XYZ file of C-alpha atoms in Angstrom:
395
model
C 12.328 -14.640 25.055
C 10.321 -18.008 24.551
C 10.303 -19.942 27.906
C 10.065 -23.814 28.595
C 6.153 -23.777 29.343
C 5.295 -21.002 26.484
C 6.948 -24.031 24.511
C 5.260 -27.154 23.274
C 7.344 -29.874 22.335
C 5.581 -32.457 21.374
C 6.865 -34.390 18.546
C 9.736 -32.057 18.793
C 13.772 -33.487 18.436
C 14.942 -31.016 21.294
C 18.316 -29.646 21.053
C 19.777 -28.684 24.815
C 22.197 -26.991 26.065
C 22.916 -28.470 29.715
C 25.885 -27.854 31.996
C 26.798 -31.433 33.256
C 30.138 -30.129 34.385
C 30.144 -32.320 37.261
C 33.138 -33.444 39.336
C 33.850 -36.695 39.366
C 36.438 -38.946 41.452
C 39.338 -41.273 40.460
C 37.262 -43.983 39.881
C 34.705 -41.958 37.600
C 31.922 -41.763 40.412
C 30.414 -38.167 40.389
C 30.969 -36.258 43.746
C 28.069 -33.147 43.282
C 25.320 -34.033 40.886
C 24.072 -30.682 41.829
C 24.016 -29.487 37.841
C 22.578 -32.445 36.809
C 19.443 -31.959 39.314
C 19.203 -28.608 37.658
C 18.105 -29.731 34.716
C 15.518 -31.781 35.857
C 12.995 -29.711 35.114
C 13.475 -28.845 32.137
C 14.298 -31.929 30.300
C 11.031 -33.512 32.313
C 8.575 -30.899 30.723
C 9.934 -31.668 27.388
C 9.501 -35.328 27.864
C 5.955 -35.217 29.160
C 5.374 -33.203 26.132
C 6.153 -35.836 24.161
C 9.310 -34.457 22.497
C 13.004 -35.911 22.842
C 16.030 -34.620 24.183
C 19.413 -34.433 22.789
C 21.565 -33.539 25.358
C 24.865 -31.555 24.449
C 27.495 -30.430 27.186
C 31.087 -30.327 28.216
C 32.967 -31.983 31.006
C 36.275 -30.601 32.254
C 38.853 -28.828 30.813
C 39.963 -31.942 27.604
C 43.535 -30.285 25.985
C 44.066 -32.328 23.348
C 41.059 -34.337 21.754
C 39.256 -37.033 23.779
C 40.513 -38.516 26.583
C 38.483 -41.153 29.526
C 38.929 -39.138 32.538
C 36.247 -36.400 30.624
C 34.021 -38.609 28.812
C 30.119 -38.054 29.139
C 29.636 -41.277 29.014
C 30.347 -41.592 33.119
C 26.759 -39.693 33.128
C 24.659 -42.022 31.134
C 23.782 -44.261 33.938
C 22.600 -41.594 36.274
C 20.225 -39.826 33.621
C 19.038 -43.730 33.061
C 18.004 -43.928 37.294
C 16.997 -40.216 36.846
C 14.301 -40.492 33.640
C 13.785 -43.787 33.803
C 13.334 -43.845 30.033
C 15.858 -45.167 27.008
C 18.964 -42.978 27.249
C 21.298 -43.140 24.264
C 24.847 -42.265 23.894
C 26.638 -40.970 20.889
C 30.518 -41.660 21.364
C 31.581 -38.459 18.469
C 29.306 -35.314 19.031
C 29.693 -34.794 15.167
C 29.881 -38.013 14.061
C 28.126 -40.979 12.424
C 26.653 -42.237 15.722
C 24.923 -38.780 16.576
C 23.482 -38.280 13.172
C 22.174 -41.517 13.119
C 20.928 -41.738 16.847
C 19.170 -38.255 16.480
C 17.317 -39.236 13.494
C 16.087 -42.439 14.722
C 15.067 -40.830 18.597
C 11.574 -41.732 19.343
C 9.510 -39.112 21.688
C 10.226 -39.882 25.595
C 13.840 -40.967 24.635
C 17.308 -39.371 25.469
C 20.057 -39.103 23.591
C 23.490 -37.530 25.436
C 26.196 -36.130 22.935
C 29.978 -36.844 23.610
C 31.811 -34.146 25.487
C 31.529 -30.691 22.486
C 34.829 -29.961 24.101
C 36.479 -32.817 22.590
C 36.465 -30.568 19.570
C 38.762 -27.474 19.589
C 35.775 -26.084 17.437
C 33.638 -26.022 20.530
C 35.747 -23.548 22.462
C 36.440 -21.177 19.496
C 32.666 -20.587 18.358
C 33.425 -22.540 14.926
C 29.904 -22.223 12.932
C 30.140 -24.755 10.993
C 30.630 -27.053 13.525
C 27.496 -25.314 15.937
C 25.695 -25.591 11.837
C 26.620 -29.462 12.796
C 25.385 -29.820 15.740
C 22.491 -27.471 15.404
C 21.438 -30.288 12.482
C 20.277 -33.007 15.150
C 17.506 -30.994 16.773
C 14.050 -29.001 15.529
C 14.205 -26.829 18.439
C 17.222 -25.019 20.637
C 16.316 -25.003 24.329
C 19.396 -22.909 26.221
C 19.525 -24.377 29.853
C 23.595 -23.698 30.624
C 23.686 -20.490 32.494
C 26.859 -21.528 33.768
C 28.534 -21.161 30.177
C 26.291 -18.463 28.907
C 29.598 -15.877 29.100
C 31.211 -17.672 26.595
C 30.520 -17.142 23.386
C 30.763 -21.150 22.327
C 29.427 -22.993 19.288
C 26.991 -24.551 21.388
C 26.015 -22.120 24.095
C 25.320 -18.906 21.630
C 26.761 -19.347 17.637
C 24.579 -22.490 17.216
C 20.893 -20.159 18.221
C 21.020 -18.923 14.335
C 20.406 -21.908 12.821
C 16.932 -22.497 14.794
C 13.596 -20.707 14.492
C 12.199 -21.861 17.692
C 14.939 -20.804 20.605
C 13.908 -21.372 23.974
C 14.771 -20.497 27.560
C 15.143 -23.268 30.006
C 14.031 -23.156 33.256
C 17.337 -22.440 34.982
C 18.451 -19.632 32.677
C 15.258 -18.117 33.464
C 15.742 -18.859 37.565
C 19.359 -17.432 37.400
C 17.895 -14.515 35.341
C 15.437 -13.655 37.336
C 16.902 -14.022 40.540
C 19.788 -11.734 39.503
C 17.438 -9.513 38.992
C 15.829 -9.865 41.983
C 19.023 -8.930 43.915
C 20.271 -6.429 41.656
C 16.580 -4.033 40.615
C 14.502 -4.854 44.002
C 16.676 -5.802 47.112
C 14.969 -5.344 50.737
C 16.915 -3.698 52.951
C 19.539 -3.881 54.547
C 21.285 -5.736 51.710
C 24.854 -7.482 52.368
C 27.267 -8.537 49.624
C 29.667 -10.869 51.211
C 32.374 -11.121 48.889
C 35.316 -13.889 49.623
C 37.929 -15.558 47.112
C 41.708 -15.486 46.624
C 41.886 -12.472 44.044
C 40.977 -8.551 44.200
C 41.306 -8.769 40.349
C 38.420 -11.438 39.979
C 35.776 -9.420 42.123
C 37.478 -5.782 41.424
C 34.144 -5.115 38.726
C 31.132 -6.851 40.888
C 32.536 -4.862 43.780
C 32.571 -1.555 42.212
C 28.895 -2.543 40.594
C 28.111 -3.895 44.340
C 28.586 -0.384 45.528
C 25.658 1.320 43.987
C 23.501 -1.341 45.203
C 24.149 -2.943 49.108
C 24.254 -1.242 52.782
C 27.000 -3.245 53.692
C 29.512 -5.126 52.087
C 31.601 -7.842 53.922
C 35.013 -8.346 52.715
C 36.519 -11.979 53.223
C 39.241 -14.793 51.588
C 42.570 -14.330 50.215
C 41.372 -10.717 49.185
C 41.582 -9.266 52.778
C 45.250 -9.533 52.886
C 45.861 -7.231 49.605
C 43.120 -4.794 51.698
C 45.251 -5.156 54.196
C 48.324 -4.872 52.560
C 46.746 -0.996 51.439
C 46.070 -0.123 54.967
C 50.019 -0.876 56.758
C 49.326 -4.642 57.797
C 52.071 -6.981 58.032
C 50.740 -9.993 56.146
C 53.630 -12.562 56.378
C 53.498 -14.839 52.972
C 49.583 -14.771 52.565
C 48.563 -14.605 49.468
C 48.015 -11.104 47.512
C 48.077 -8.689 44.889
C 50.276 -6.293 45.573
C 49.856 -4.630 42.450
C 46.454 -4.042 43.295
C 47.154 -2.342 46.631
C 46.257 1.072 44.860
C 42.701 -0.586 43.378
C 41.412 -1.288 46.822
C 42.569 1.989 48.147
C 40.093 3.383 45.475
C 37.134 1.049 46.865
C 38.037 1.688 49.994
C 37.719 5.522 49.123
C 34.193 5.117 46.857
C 32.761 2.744 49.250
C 33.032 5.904 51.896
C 31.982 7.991 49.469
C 28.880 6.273 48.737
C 27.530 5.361 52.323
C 28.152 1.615 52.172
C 29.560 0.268 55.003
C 32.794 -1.808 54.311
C 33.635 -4.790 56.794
C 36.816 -6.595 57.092
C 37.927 -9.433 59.209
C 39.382 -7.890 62.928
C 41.124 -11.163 63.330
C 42.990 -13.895 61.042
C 43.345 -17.950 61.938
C 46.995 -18.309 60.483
C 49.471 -21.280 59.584
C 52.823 -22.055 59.059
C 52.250 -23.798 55.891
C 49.593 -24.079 53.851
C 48.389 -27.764 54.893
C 45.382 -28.587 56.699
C 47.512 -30.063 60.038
C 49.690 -27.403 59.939
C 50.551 -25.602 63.225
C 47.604 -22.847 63.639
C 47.103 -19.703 65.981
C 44.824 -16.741 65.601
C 46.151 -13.385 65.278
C 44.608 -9.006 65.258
C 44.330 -8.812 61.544
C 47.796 -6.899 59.723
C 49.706 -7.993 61.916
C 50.416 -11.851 60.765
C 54.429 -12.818 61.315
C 56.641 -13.161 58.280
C 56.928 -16.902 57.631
C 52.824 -17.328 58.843
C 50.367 -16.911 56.506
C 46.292 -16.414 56.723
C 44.192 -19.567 56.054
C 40.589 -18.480 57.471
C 38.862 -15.406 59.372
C 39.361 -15.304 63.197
C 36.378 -16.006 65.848
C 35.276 -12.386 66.297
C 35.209 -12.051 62.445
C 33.069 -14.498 62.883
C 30.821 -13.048 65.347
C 30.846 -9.552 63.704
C 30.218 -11.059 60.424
C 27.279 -13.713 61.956
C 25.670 -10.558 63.194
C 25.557 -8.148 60.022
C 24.167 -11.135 57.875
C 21.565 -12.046 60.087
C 19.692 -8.311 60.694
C 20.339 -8.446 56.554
C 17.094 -8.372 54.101
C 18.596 -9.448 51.297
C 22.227 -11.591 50.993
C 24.629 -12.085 47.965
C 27.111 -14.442 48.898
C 30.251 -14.999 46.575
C 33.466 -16.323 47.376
C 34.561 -18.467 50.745
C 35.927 -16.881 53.676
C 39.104 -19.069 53.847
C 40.805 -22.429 52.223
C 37.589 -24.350 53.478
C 38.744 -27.206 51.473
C 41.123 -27.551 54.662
C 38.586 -28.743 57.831
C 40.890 -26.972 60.026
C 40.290 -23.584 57.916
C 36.436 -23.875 56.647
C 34.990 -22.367 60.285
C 34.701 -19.212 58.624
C 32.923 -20.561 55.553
C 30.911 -22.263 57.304
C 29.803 -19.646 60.189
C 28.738 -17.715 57.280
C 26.536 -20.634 55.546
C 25.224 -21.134 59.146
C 24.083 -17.361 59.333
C 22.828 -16.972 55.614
C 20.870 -20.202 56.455
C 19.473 -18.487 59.492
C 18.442 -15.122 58.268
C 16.793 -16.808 54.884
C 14.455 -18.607 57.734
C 13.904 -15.375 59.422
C 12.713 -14.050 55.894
C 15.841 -12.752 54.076
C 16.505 -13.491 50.533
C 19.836 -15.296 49.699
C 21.553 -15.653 46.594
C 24.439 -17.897 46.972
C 26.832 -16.841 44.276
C 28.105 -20.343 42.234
C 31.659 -21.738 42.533
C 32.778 -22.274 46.084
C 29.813 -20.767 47.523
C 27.907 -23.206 46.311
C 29.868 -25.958 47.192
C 30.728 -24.862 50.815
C 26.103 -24.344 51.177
C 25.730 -27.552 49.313
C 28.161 -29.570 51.215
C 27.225 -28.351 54.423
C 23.152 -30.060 53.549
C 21.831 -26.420 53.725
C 21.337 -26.057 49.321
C 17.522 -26.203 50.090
C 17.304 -23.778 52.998
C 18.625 -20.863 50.985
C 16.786 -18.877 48.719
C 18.589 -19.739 45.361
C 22.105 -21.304 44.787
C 23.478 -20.222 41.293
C 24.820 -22.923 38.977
C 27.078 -20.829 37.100
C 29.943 -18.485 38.833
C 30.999 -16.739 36.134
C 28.427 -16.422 34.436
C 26.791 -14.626 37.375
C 29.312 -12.447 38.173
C 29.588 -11.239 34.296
C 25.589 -10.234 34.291
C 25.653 -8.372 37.461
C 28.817 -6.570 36.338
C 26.218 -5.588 33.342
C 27.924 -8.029 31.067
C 25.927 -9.250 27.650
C 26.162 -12.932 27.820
C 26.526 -13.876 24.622
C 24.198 -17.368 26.175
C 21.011 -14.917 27.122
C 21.880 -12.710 23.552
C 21.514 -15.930 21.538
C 18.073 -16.414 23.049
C 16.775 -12.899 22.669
C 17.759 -12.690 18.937
């Protein structure tokens, strides 16, 4: 695999693949420019190359053509404070205005694409559309881990149409500090694992159990674990249906030496609002019209003290609704201890989504080893996943 600096650009038209799926506010204003930083890098080596960059992405989740709320175009002035060189906008990622802007790009110049997922085409891998797109640029540099699962016109089908293929810099950090965690963890190493659903973690779990000492169990998950062990759960949220599948990792987990943790005690509400009425309760046994929002104070402290005699942390998934301030102490007992045992020499993967948010929001994204820009993405390679992203680069 060709990397950025075993790359030089200059003169180069470089196609990229970025993930500038940011969130942005009702008036347009981006909240977490956290992907956008990402890139930095990358699209800064290729500049002071002297190549260009055409920038390609998607924004959002657009159902039926274009629409305001998901244009790209909300990004253009913070690549202009960001570069500080002539950043150009093409309003149709296939049409007139991107051919024309991409052949007349000077080197040092920037030219963003409209959102590719304004296109159906985008979503369903169409190749004459990536053949489109793939027609603007004389090299293809890959820097969206956080879409490399999908196998998109623009993250993998358009690859074939290049010679030169390159690896940005944060597919490469993602890759390699995957790997890191996954081929040459110190010891102890502690999965924490939070999140809603037993069926969205049910793979990285079982994966999880061939490689950690101890794996912490937290989120909307504990109550279907719970569910499989007698608790009473009252109307949290679970998957009963799955009651059987976490008997089974309850079972190989045993089996295998790892040592399974679960929350002793449960902050629960009588509706799911931030200022609802709150109590803490022993874990299973949560009254019927109650329901769990966050892990209880001597979760908290168990939890606190497994991280932080921990070598090596994977951290995936929050430990409660910690978009509620009333229910993010858990979340945020565990950033505070993943924080502390990365200064004490521990390495820390913090998993994407949430995770990421809850580390980044709390100030403490520099003060872990690595936050991961792409959740999925992450969790599909360390379930041993091809992504069809890192494939397209290798070919």
């Amino acid at each position: 695999m060709i990397t950025v600096d075993n790359y030089n650009f200059s003169g180069k038209k470089a196609s990229i693949r970025v993930d500038f799926n940011v969130p942005l506010d009702k008036a347009n204003l981006i909240t977490d420019d956290t992907r956008l930083k990402a890139c930095l890098p990358t699209i800064k080596k290729i500049l002071n190359d002297g190549g260009s960059c055409i920038l390609m992405s998607h924004l959002g989740r657009p159902k039926e053509g274009p629409e305001e709320k998901f244009s790209l175009n909300h990004i253009v002035s913070w690549l202009k404070n960001a570069y500080k060189v002539n950043v150009l906008f093409a309003d149709d990622c296939i049409g007139e205005s991107a051919k024309n802007l991409s052949e007349s790009l000077k080197p040092g110049e920037i030219l963003l694409l409209e959102n590719l997922r304004f296109y159906k085409e985008e979503e369903k891998g169409d190749i004459n559309f990536a053949k489109k797109l793939a027609s603007y640029g004389d090299v293809w540099v890959n820097d969206a881990f956080g879409t490399a699962h999908r196998a998109h016109a623009s993250t993998a089908v358009m690859g074939q149409f290049f010679k030169d293929k390159v690896c940005g810099y944060v597919m490469q950090a993602e890759l390699d500090n995957a790997k890191k965690v996954l081929e040459s963890p110190q010891r102890p190493f502690t999965a924490i694992m939070g999140g809603s659903k037993v069926s969205d973690k049910i793979l990285i779990i079982e994966k999880l159990l061939d490689k950690v000492d101890n794996l912490i169990i937290g989120g909307g998950m504990t109550y279907t674990f719970s569910l499989a062990e007698g608790g009473k759960i009252g109307k949290s949220i679970s998957e009963p249906d799955k009651v059987e599948l976490t008997k089974e990792i309850i079972k190989k987990a045993k089996a295998k030496g790892v040592k399974l943790f679960f929350p002793n005690d449960t902050v629960i509400a009588d509706k799911f609002d931030n200022n609802a009425n709150r109590q803490t309760v022993t874990s299973g046994q949560i009254p019927d019209a109650w329901e769990g929002l966050d892990i209880g104070p001597e979760a908290i402290i168990a939890f606190k003290k497994i991280v932080e005699e921990s070598k090596t942390i994977l951290w995936n998934g929050p430990m409660g609704v910690f978009e509620f301030p009333n229910f993010a102490h858990g979340t945020n007992a565990i950033a505070d201890s993943v924080v502390k045992a990365t200064s004490e020499g521990a390495y820390s993967l913090i998993g994407g989504g949430d995770s990421a948010s809850a580390i980044n929001n709390a100030g403490y994204g520099d003060k872990v080893s690595y936050v991961s820009t792409g959740g999925g993405a992450l969790l599909e390679y360390m379930e041993g996943k091809i992504l069809p992203g890192v494939a397209a680069l290798e070919n």
